[in-house]
Structure formats: C-alpha cells, structure tokens
XYZ file of C-alpha atoms in Angstrom:
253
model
C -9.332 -22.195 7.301
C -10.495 -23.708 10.487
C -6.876 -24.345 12.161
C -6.117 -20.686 10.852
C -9.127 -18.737 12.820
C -8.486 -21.723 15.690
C -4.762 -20.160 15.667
C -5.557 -16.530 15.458
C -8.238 -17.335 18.233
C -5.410 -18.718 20.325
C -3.360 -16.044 19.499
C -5.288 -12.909 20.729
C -6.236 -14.936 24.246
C -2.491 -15.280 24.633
C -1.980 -11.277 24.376
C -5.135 -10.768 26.237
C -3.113 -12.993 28.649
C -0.927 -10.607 30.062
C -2.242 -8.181 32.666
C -0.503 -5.770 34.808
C -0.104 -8.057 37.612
C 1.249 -10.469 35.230
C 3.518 -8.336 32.482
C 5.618 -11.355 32.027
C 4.937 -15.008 31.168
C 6.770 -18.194 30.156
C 5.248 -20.636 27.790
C 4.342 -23.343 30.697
C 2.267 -20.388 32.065
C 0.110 -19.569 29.334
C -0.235 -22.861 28.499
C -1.654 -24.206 31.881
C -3.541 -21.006 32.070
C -5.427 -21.317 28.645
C -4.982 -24.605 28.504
C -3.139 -24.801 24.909
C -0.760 -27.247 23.915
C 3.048 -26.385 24.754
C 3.985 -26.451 21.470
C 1.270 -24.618 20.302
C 1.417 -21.447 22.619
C 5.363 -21.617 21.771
C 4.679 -21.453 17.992
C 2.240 -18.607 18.570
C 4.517 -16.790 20.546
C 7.554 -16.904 18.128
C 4.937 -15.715 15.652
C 3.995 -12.848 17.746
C 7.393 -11.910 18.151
C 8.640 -11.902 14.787
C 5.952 -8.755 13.958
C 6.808 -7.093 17.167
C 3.917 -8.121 19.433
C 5.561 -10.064 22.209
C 9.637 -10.119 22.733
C 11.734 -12.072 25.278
C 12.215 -10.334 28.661
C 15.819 -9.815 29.690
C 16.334 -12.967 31.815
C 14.854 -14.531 28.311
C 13.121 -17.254 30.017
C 9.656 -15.449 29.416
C 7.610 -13.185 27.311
C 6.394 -9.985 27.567
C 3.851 -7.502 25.246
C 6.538 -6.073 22.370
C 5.931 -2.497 20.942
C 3.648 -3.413 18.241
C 1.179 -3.224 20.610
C 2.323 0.037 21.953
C 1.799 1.525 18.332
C -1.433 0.244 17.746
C -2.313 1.552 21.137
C -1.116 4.600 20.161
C -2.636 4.935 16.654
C -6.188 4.337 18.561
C -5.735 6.914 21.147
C -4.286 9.774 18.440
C -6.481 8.788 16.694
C -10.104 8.343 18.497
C -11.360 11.960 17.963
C -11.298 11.548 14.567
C -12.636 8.309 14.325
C -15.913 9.206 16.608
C -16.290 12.667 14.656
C -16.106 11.605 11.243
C -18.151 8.352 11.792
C -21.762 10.146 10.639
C -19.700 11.761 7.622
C -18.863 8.660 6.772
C -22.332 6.908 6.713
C -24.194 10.183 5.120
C -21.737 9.111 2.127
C -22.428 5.667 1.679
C -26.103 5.995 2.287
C -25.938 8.735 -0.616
C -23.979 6.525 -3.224
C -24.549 2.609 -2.019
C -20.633 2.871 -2.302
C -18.020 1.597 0.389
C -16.186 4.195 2.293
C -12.927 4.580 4.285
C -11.447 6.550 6.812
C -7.730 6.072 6.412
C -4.248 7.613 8.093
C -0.408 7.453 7.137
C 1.806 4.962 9.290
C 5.543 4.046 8.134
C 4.905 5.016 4.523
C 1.693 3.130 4.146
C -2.410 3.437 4.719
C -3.830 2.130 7.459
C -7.830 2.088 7.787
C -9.174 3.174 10.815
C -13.054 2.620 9.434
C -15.048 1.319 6.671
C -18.168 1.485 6.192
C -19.933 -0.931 3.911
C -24.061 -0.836 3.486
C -24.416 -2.431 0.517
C -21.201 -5.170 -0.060
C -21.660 -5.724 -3.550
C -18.915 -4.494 -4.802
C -16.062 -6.961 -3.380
C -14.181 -4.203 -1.459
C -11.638 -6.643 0.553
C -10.500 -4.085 3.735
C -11.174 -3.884 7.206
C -10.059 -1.689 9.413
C -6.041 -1.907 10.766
C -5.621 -3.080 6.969
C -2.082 -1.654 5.638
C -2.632 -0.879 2.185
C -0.342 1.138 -0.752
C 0.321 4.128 -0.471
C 1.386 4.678 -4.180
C -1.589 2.961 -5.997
C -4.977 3.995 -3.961
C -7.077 6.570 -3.489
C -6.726 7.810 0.109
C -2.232 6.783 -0.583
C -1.822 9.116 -3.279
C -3.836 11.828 -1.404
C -2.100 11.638 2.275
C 1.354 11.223 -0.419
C 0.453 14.210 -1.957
C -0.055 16.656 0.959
C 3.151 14.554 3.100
C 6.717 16.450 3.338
C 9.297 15.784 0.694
C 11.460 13.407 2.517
C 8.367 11.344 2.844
C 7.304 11.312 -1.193
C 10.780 11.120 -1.886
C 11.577 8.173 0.444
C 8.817 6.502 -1.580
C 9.798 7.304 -4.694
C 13.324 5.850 -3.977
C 12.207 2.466 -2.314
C 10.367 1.611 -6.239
C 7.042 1.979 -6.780
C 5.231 -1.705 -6.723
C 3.609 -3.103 -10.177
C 0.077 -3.904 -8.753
C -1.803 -3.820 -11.804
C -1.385 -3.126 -15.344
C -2.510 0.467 -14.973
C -0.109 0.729 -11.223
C 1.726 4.058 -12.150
C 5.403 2.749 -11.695
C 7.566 5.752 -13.173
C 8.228 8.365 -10.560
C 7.737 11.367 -13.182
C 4.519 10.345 -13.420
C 3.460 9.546 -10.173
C 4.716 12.946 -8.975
C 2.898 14.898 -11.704
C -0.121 13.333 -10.568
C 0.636 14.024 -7.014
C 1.033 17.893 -7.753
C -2.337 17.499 -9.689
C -3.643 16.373 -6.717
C -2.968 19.358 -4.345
C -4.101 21.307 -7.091
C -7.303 20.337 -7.361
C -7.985 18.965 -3.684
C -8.738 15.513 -4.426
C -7.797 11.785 -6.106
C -9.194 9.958 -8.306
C -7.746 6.050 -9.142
C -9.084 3.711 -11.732
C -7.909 -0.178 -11.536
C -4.226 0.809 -10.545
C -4.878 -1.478 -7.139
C -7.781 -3.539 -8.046
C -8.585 -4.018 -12.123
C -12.296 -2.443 -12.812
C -12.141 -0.399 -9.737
C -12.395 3.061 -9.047
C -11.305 4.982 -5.403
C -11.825 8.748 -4.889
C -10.117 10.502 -2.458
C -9.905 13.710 -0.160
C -8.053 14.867 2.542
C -9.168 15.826 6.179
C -7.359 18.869 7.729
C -6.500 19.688 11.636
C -6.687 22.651 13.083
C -3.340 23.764 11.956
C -4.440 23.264 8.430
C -2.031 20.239 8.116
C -3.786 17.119 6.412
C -3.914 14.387 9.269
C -6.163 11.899 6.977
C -7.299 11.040 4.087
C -11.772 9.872 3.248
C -12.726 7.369 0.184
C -15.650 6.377 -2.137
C -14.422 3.609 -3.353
C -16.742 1.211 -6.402
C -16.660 -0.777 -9.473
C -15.101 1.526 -12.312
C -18.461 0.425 -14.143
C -20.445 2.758 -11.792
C -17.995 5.947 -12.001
C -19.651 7.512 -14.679
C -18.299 10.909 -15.583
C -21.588 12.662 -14.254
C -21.752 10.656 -11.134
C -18.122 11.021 -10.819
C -18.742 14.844 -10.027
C -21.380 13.960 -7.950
C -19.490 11.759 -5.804
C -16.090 14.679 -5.679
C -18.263 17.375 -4.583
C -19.779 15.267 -1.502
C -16.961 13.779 -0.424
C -15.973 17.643 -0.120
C -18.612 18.738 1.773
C -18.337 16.070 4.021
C -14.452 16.467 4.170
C -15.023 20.330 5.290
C -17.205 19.118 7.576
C -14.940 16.427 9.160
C -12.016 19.085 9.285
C -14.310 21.663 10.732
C -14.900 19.150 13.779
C -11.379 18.770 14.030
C -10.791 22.666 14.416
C -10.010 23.619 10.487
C -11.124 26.823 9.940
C -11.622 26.961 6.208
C -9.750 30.170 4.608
C-alpha cells in the first residue's frame, strides 16, 4: 500500500510538473527536476498515457498533458455552479438522516461524483468524488438513465447490462420498465443491486431549461430504509432537489 500512495504521490507531482513555460518534458527532465528515478518517472508516464493523461509530443522524444486532463478540467468548470449551490442542500440532508449523500453527473455513459458528503461513516459507503460508478445498477445511474435521450438508454441497453449483484437487474425489459417508473414518479429507489444490504435513493436536479443536468442520493444500509422512513427520506430529497434546481434557474411548473 505504501509503494502504491508513494507512486500515485509521484504521479500527480509529475502532472503538476508541467507549466506553461514548460508544456513539454522528456523523462531526464522530470526526473532531475523531482528527483525520481529514470525508470520510475518513465513507468509513471506510460501509465499516465495509457488513460489519456499525458501523450507523446510530435517529435516523440517528450511528453506533454493528454486530454484527460482537458475533460476533467472541463467537468469542474461546467460544473462548479452546481457544485457550490447545491453544497448546503447536500449537508441539510445528511444532517437530517445521519445518511451519506452524493452529488453525481453523467460522463460517457457512466456516474461520476462531483461531492459526497459523509457525517457519520458508518455505513461503509466506498466513493469519493471523480469516482465512475454504474450507471445501470445505482441510485443517481438509473435516475440521470431515466431522464437521458434514447440513443443514450439504448446505447446502454445494447452494450449488456453488468451482473453486480444477485439482485443487478440484467434483462433490458425490466430495466426499462423501471426506468419509465422512474420519470413517473420523479425519483429512484435501489436495494442491494450494487452493494448487497444497501439501499440508494435518487432524484434528479433540473436547469433552467427544465432538462435534468444531475442527479442527488441518500444512500444507507437497506436495514435502515424502513418503509416509513423511506417516505421520509423521498420527500426531502425533493424539497431539497427543487431547491437545488431553483438555484440553477428551474422554474417549477
């Protein structure tokens, strides 16, 4: 575990290497700079470029920042309104229910987290934000699935829907009567279909055009979701999710 933080330590100085003065570097560079083994900067870097972080510059004799890094860039700046204005929402629900909640968005036919917020971490939620999670088998997934355009469910549906769990709905039917259920009734619910004994609810957040742009979560052990508490827990998430949309310019018809 050591040599993997060590690595991942290495890893972010090395793209916190590169500066505008200095777009491009070779491995001899970073390495005096640093002061990292050759063979260890050159490791990192392959790594890096294999998920799109770094990539050879055209004379291929050094590196330079690859567009992964433009699309995270990008997912913060789209993104940073709603991040800052939903932020109290967020913490008004777990202070409420002691459960852990997430703010989460849809890139390349998965979730990714942009918050979580966690008071009481009993409950062995394992996310953190920038975490790409199913889109098929959770909570906020089904939600942003449900309200996405039909190329997008379809696409899904054709690429095979991923056995998680036991309870992972796998048949398409299904998964789209669910889905239709869901933009029925304006929320998610998902027991142990990603994690066994545990229980995500779901809503979505609208922009100003109306057009759902996110997606908030309770998320707890199944043991807690008690059918009472489970209509406690849909009709704040809704209040808070009207009042998240509202900030983002929803005018609620």
């Amino acid at each position: 575990m050591t040599n993997e933080l060590s690595s991942v330590k290495n890893a972010l100085k090395i793209l916190r290497s590169f500066t505008m003065e200095q777009p491009k570097k070779g491995v001899l560079d970073i390495s005096r700079e640093l002061n990292i083994s050759k063979s260890s900067v050159h490791r990192i870097l392959q790594t890096l470029a294999s998920e799109g972080f770094v990539k050879k510059s055209n004379d291929c004799s050094k590196y330079e920042l690859g567009i992964s890094v433009i699309e995270l860039n990008s997912i913060y700046l789209r993104h940073l309104d709603l991040y800052e204005e939903s932020y109290e929402n967020l913490m008004s629900l777990s202070q409420k229910t002691g459960e852990t909640c997430h703010l989460a968005i849809l890139k390349d036919y998965h979730i990714v987290y942009l918050n979580k917020v966690e008071l009481a971490p009993s409950s062995n939620v394992q996310s953190h934000v920038g975490h790409h999670n199913h889109i098929h088998c959770t909570g906020t997934g089904k939600v942003l699935l449900a309200f996405s355009e039909p190329e997008v469910i379809q696409y899904v549906l054709e690429k095979g829907l991923e056995k998680v769990t036991e309870k992972t709905i796998t048949d398409p039917a299904v998964l789209l009567e669910e889905l239709a259920q869901i933009r029925q009734q304006g929320y998610g619910i998902v027991q142990g279909e990603y994690k066994e004994q545990m229980t995500s609810i779901a809503v979505p957040i609208r922009n100003y055009r109306g057009q759902v742009i996110a997606a908030i979560n309770l998320v707890g052990l199944t043991s807690r979701f008690t059918e009472d508490r489970t209509k406690y827990i849909v009709q704040l998430l809704r209040e808070e999710s009207e009042a998240i949309s509202k900030k983002m310019g929803h005018v609620k018809e």
